PDB file of N, CA and C in Angstrom:
ATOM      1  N   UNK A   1     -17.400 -22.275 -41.052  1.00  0.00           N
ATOM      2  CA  UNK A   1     -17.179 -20.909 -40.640  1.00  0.00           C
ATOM      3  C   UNK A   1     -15.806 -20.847 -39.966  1.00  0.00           C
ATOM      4  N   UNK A   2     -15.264 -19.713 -40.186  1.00  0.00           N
ATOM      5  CA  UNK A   2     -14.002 -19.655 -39.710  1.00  0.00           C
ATOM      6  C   UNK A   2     -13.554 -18.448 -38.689  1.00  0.00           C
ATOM      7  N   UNK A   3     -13.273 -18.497 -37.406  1.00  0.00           N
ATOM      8  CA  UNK A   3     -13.365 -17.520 -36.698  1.00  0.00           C
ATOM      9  C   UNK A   3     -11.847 -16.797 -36.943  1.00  0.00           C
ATOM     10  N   UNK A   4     -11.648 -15.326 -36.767  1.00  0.00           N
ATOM     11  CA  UNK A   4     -10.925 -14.737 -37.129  1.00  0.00           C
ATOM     12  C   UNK A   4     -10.968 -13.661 -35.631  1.00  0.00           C
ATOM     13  N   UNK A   5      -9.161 -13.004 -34.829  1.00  0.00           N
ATOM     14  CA  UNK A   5      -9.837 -12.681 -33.826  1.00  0.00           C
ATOM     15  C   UNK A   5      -8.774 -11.272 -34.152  1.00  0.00           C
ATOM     16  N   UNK A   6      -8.802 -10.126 -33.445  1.00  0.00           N
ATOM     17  CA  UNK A   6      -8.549  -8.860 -33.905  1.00  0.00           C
ATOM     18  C   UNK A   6      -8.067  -8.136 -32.969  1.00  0.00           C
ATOM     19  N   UNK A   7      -6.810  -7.667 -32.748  1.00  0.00           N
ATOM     20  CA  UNK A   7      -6.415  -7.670 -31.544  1.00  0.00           C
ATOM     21  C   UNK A   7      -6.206  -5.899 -32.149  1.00  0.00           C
ATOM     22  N   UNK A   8      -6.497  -5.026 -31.165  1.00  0.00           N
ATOM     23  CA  UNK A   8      -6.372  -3.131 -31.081  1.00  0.00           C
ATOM     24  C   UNK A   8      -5.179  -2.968 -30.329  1.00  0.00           C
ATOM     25  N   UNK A   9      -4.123  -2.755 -30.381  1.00  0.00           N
ATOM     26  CA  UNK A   9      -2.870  -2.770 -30.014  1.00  0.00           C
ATOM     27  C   UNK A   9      -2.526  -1.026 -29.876  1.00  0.00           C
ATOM     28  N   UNK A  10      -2.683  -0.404 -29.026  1.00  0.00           N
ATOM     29  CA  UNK A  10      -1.955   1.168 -29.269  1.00  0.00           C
ATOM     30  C   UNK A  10      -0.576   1.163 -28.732  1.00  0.00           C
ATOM     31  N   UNK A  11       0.041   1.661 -30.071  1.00  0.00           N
ATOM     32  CA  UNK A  11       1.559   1.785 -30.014  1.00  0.00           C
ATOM     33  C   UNK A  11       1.616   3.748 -30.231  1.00  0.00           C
ATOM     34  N   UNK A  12       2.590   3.604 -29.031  1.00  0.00           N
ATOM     35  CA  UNK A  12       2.904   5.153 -28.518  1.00  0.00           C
ATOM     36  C   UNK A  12       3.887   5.499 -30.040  1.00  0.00           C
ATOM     37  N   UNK A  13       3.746   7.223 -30.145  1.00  0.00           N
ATOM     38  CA  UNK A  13       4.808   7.305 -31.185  1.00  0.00           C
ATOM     39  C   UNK A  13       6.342   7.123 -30.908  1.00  0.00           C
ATOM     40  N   UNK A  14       6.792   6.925 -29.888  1.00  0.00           N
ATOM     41  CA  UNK A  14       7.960   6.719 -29.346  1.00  0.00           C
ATOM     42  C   UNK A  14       8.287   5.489 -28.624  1.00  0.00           C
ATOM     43  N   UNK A  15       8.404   4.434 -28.896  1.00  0.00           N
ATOM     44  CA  UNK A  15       8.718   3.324 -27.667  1.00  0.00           C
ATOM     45  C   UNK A  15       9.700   3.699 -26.852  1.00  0.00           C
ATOM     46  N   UNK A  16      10.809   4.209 -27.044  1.00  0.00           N
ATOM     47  CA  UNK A  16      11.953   4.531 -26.426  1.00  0.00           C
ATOM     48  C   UNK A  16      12.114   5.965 -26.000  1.00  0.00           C
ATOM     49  N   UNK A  17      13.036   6.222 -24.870  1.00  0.00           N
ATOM     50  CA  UNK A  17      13.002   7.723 -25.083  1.00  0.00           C
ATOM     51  C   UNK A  17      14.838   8.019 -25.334  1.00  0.00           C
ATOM     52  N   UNK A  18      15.705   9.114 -25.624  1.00  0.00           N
ATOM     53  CA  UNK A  18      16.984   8.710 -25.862  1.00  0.00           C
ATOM     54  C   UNK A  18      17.219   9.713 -24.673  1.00  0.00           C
ATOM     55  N   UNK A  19      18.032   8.886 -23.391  1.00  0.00           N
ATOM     56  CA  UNK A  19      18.742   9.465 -22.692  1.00  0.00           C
ATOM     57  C   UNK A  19      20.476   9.223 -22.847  1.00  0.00           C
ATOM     58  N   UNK A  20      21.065   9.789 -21.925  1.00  0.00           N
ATOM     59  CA  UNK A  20      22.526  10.272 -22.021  1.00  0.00           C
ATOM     60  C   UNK A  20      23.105   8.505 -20.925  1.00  0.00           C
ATOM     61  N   UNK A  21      23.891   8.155 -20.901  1.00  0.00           N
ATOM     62  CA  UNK A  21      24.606   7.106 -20.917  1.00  0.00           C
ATOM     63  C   UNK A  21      26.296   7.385 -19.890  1.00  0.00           C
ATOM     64  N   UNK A  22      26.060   7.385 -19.125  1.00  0.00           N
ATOM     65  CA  UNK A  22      28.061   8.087 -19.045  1.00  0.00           C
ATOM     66  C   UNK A  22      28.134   6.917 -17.761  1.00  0.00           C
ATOM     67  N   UNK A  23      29.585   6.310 -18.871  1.00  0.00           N
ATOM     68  CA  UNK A  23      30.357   5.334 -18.461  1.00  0.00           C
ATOM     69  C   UNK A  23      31.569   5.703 -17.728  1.00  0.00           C
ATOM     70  N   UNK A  24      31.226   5.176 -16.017  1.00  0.00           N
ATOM     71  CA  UNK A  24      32.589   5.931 -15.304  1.00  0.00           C
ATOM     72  C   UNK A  24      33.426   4.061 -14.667  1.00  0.00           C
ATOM     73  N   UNK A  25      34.072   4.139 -14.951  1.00  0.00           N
ATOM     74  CA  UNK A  25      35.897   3.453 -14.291  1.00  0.00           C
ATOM     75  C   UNK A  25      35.579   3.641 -12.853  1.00  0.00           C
ATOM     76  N   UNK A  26      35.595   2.084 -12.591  1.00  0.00           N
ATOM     77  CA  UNK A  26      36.154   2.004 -10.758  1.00  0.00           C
ATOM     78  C   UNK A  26      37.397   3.213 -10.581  1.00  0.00           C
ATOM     79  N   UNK A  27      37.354   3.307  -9.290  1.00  0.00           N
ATOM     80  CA  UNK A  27      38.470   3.854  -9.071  1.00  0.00           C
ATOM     81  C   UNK A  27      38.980   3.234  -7.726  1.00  0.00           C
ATOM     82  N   UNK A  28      39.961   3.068  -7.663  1.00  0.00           N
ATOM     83  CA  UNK A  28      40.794   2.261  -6.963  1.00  0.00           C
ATOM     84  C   UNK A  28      41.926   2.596  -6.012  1.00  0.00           C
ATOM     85  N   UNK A  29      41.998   2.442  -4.695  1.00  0.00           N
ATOM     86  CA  UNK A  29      43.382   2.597  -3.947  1.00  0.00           C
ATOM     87  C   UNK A  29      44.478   2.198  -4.362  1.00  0.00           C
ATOM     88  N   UNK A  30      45.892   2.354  -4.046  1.00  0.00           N
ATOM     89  CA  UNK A  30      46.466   1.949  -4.339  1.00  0.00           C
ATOM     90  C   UNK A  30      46.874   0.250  -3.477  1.00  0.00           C
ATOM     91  N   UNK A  31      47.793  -0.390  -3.830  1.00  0.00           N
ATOM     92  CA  UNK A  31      47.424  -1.892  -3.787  1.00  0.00           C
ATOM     93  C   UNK A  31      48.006  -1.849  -2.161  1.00  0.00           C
ATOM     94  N   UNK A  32      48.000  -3.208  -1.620  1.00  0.00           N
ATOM     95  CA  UNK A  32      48.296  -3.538  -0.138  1.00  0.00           C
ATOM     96  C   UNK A  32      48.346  -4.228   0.058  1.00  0.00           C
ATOM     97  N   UNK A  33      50.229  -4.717   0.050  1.00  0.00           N
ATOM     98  CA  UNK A  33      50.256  -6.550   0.297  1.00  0.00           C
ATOM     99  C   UNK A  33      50.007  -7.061   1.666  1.00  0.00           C
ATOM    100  N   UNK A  34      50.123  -8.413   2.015  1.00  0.00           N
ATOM    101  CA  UNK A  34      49.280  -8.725   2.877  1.00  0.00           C
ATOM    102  C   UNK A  34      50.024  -9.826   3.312  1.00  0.00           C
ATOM    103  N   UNK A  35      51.223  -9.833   4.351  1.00  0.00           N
ATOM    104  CA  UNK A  35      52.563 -11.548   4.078  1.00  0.00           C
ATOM    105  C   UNK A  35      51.519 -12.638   5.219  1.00  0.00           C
ATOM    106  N   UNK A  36      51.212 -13.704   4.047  1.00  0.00           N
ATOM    107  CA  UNK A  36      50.485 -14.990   4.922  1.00  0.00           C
ATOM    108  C   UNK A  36      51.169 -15.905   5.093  1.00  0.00           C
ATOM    109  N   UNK A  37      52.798 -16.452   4.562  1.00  0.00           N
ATOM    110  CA  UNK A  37      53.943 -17.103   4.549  1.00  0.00           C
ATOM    111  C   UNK A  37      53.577 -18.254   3.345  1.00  0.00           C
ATOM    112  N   UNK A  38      54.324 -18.836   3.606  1.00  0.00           N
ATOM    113  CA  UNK A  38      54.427 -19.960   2.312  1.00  0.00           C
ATOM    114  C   UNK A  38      53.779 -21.197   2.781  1.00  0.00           C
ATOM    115  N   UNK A  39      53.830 -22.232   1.978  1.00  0.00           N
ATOM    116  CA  UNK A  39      53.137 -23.567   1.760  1.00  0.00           C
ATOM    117  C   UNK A  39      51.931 -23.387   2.077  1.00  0.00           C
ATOM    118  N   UNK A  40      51.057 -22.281   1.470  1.00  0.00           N
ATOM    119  CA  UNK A  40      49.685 -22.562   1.624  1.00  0.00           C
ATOM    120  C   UNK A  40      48.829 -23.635   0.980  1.00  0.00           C
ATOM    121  N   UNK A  41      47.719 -24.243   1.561  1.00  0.00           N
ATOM    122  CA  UNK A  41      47.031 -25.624   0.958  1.00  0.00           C
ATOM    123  C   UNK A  41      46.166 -25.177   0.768  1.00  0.00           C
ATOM    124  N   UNK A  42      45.446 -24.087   1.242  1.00  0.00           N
ATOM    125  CA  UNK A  42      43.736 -23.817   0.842  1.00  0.00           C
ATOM    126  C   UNK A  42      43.505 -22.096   1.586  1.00  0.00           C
ATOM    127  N   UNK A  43      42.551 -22.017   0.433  1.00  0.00           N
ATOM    128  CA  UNK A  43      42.266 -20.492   1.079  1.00  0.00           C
ATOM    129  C   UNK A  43      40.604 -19.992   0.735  1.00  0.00           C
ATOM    130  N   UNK A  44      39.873 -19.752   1.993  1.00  0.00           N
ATOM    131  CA  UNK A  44      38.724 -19.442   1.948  1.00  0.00           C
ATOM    132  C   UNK A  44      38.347 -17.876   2.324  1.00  0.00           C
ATOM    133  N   UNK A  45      37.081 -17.221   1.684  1.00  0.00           N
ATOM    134  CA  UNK A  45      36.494 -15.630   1.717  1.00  0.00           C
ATOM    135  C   UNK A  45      35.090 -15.801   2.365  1.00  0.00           C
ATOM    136  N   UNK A  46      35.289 -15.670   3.802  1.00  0.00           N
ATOM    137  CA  UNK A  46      34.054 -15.916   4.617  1.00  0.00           C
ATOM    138  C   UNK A  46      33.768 -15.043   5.222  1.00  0.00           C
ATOM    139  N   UNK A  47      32.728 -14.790   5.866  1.00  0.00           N
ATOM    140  CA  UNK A  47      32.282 -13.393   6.967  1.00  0.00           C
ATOM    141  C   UNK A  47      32.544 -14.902   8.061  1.00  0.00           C
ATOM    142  N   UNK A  48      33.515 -14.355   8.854  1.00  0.00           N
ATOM    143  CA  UNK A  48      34.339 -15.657  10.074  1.00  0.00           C
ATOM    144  C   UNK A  48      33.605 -14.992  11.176  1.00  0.00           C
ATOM    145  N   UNK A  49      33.566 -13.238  11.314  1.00  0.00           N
ATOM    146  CA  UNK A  49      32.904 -13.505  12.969  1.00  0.00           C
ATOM    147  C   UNK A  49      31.614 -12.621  12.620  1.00  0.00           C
ATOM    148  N   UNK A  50      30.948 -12.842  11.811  1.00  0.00           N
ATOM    149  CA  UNK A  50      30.101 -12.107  11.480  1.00  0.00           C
ATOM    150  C   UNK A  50      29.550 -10.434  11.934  1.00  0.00           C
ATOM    151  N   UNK A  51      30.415  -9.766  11.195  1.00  0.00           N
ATOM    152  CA  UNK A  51      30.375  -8.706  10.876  1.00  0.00           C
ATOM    153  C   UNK A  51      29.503  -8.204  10.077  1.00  0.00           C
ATOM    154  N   UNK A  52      29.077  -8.646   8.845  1.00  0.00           N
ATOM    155  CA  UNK A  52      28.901  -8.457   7.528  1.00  0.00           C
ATOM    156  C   UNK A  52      30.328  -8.245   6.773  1.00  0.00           C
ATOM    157  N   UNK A  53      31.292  -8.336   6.735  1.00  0.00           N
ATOM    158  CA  UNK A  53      32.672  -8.304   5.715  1.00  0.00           C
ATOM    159  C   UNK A  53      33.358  -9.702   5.673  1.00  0.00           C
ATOM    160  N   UNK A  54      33.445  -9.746   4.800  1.00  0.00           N
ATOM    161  CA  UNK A  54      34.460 -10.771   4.114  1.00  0.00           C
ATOM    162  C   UNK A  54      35.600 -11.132   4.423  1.00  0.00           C
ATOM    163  N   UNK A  55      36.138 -12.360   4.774  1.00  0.00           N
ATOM    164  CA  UNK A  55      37.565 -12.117   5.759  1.00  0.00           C
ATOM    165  C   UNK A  55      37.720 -12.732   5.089  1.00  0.00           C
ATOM    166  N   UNK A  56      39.547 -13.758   5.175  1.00  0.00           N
ATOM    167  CA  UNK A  56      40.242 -14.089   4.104  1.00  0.00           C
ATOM    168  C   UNK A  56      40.975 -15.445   5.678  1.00  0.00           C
ATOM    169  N   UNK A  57      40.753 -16.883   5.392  1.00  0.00           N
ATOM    170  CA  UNK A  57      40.863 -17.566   6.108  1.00  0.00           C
ATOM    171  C   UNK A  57      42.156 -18.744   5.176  1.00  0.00           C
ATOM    172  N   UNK A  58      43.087 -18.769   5.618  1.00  0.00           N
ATOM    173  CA  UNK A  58      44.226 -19.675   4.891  1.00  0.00           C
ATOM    174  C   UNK A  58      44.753 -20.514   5.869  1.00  0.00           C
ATOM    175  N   UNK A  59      44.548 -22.020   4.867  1.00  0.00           N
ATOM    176  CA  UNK A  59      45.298 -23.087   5.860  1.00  0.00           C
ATOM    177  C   UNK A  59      47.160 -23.106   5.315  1.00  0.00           C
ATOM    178  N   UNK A  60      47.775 -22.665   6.481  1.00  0.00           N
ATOM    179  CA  UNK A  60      49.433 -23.200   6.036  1.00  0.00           C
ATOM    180  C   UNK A  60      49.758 -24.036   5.979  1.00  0.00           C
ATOM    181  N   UNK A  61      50.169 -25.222   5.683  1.00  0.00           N
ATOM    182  CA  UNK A  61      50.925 -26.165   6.232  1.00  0.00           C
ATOM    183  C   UNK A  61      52.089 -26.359   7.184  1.00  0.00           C
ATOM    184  N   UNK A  62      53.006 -24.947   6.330  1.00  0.00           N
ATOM    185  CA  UNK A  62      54.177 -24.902   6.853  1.00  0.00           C
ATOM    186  C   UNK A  62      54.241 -24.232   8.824  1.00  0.00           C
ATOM    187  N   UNK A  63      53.083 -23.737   8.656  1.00  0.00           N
ATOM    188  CA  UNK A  63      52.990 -23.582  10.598  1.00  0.00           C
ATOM    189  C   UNK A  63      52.142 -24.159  11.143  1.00  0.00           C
ATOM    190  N   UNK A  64      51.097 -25.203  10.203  1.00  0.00           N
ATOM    191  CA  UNK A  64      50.762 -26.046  10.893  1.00  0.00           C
ATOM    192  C   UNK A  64      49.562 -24.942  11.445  1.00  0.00           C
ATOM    193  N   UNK A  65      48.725 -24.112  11.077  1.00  0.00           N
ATOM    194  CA  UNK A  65      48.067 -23.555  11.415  1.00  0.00           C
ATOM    195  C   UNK A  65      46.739 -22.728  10.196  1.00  0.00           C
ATOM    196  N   UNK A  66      45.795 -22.229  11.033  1.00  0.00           N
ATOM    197  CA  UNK A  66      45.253 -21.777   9.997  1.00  0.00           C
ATOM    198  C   UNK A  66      44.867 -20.177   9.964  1.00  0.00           C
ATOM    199  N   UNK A  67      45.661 -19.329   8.919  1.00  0.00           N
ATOM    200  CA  UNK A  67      45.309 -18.267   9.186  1.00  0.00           C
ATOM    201  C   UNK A  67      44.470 -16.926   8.812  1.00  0.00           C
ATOM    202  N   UNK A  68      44.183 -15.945   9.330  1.00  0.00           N
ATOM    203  CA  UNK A  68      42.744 -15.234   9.145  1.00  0.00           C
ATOM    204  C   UNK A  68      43.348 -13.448   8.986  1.00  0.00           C
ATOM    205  N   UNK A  69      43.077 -12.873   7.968  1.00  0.00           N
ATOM    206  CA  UNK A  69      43.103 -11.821   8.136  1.00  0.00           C
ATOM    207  C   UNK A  69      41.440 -11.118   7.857  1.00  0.00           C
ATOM    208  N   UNK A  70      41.307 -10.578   9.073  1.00  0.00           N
ATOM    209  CA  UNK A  70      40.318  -9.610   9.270  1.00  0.00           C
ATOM    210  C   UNK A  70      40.135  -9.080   8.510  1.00  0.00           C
ATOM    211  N   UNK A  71      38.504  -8.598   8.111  1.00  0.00           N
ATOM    212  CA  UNK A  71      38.338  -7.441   6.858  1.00  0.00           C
ATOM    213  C   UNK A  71      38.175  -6.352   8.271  1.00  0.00           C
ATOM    214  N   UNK A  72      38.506  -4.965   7.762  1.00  0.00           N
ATOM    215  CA  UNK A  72      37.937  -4.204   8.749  1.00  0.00           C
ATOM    216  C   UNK A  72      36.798  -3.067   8.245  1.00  0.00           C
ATOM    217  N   UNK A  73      36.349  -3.527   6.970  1.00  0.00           N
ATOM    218  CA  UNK A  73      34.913  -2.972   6.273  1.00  0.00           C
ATOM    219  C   UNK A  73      35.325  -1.562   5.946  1.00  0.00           C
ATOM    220  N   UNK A  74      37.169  -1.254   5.335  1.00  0.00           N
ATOM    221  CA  UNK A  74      37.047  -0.069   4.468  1.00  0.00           C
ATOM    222  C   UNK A  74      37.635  -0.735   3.485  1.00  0.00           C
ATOM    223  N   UNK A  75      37.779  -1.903   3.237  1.00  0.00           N
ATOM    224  CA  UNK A  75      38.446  -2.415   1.867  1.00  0.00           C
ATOM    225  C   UNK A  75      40.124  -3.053   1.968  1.00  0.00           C
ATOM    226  N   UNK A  76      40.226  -2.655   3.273  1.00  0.00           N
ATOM    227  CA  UNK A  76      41.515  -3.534   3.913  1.00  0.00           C
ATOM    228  C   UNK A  76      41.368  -4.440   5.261  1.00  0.00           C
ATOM    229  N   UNK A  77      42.594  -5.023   5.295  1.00  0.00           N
ATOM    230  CA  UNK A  77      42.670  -6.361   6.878  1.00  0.00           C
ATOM    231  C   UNK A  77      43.677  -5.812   7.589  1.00  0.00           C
ATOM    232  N   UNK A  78      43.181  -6.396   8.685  1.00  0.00           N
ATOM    233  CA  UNK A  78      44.190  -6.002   9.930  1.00  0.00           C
ATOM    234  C   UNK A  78      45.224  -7.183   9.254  1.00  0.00           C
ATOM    235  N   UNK A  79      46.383  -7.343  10.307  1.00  0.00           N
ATOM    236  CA  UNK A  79      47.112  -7.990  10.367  1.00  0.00           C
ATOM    237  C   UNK A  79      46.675  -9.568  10.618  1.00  0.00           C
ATOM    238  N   UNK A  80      47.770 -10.685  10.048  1.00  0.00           N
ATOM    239  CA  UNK A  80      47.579 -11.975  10.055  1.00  0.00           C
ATOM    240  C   UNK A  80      47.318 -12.145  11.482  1.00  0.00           C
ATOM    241  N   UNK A  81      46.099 -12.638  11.563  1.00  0.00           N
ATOM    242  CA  UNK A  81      45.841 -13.356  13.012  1.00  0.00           C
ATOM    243  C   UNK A  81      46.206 -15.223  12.838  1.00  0.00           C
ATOM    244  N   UNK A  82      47.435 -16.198  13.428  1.00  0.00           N
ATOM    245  CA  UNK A  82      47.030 -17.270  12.817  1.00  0.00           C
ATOM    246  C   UNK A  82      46.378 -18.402  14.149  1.00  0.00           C
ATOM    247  N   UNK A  83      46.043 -19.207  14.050  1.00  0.00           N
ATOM    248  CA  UNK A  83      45.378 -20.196  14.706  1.00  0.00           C
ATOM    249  C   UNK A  83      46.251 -22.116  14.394  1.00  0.00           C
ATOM    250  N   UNK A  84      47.009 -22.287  15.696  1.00  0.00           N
ATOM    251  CA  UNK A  84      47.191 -23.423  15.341  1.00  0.00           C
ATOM    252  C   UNK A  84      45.699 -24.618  15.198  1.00  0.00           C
ATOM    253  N   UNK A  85      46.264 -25.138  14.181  1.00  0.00           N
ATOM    254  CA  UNK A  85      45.947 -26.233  14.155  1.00  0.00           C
ATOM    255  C   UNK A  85      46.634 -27.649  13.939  1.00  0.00           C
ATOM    256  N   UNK A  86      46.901 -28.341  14.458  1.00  0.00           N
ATOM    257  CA  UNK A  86      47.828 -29.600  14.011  1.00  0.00           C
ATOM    258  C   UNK A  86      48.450 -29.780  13.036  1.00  0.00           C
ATOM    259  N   UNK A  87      48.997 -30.968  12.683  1.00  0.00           N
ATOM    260  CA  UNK A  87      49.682 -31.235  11.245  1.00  0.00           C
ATOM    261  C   UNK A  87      48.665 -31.085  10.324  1.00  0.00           C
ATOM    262  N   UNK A  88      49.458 -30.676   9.022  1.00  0.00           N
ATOM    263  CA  UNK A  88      48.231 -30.940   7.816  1.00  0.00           C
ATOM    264  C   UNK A  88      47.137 -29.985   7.892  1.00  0.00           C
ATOM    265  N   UNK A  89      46.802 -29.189   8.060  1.00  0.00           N
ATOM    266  CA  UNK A  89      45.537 -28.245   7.861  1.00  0.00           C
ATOM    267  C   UNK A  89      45.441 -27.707   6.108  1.00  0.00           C
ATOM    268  N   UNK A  90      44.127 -28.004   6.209  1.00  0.00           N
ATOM    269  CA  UNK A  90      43.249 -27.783   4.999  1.00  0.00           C
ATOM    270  C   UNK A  90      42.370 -26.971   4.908  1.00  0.00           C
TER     271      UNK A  90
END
């Protein structure tokens, strides 16, 4: 004997329904440079004093320091804050 099993499946007349779709473009400020100086060795995107925002932490070499620009949570940083640190920072 051979068992055979039967599955009742109700399929709606529509699986899908067709809605409207509208594709919108970031929109964007205009740009905002940001001078951190030269011989940079490394650069990290951390929340540094916990805010919730993203700050922007760079080791220089050339001052021998490591420096931080603040997010200030509208999409820009304050000014370079830097932090010595000895020779060589990474």
């Amino acid at each position: 004997m051979q068992w055979q099993l039967l599955l009742s499946i109700p399929i709606p007349d529509s699986i899908y329904s067709q809605s409207t779709i509208v594709a919108t473009l970031p929109v964007f400020s205009s740009s905002v440079n940001y001078s951190v100086g030269s011989n940079l060795v490394g650069i990290e995107i951390r929340d540094s004093v916990a805010d919730n925002y993203l700050d922007i932490v760079i080791a220089n070499n050339w001052l021998n320091a490591a420096c931080m620009l603040h997010n200030m949570g509208d999409g820009t940083f304050y000014s370079q804050v830097s932090y010595l640190s000895g020779s060589s920072p990474q």
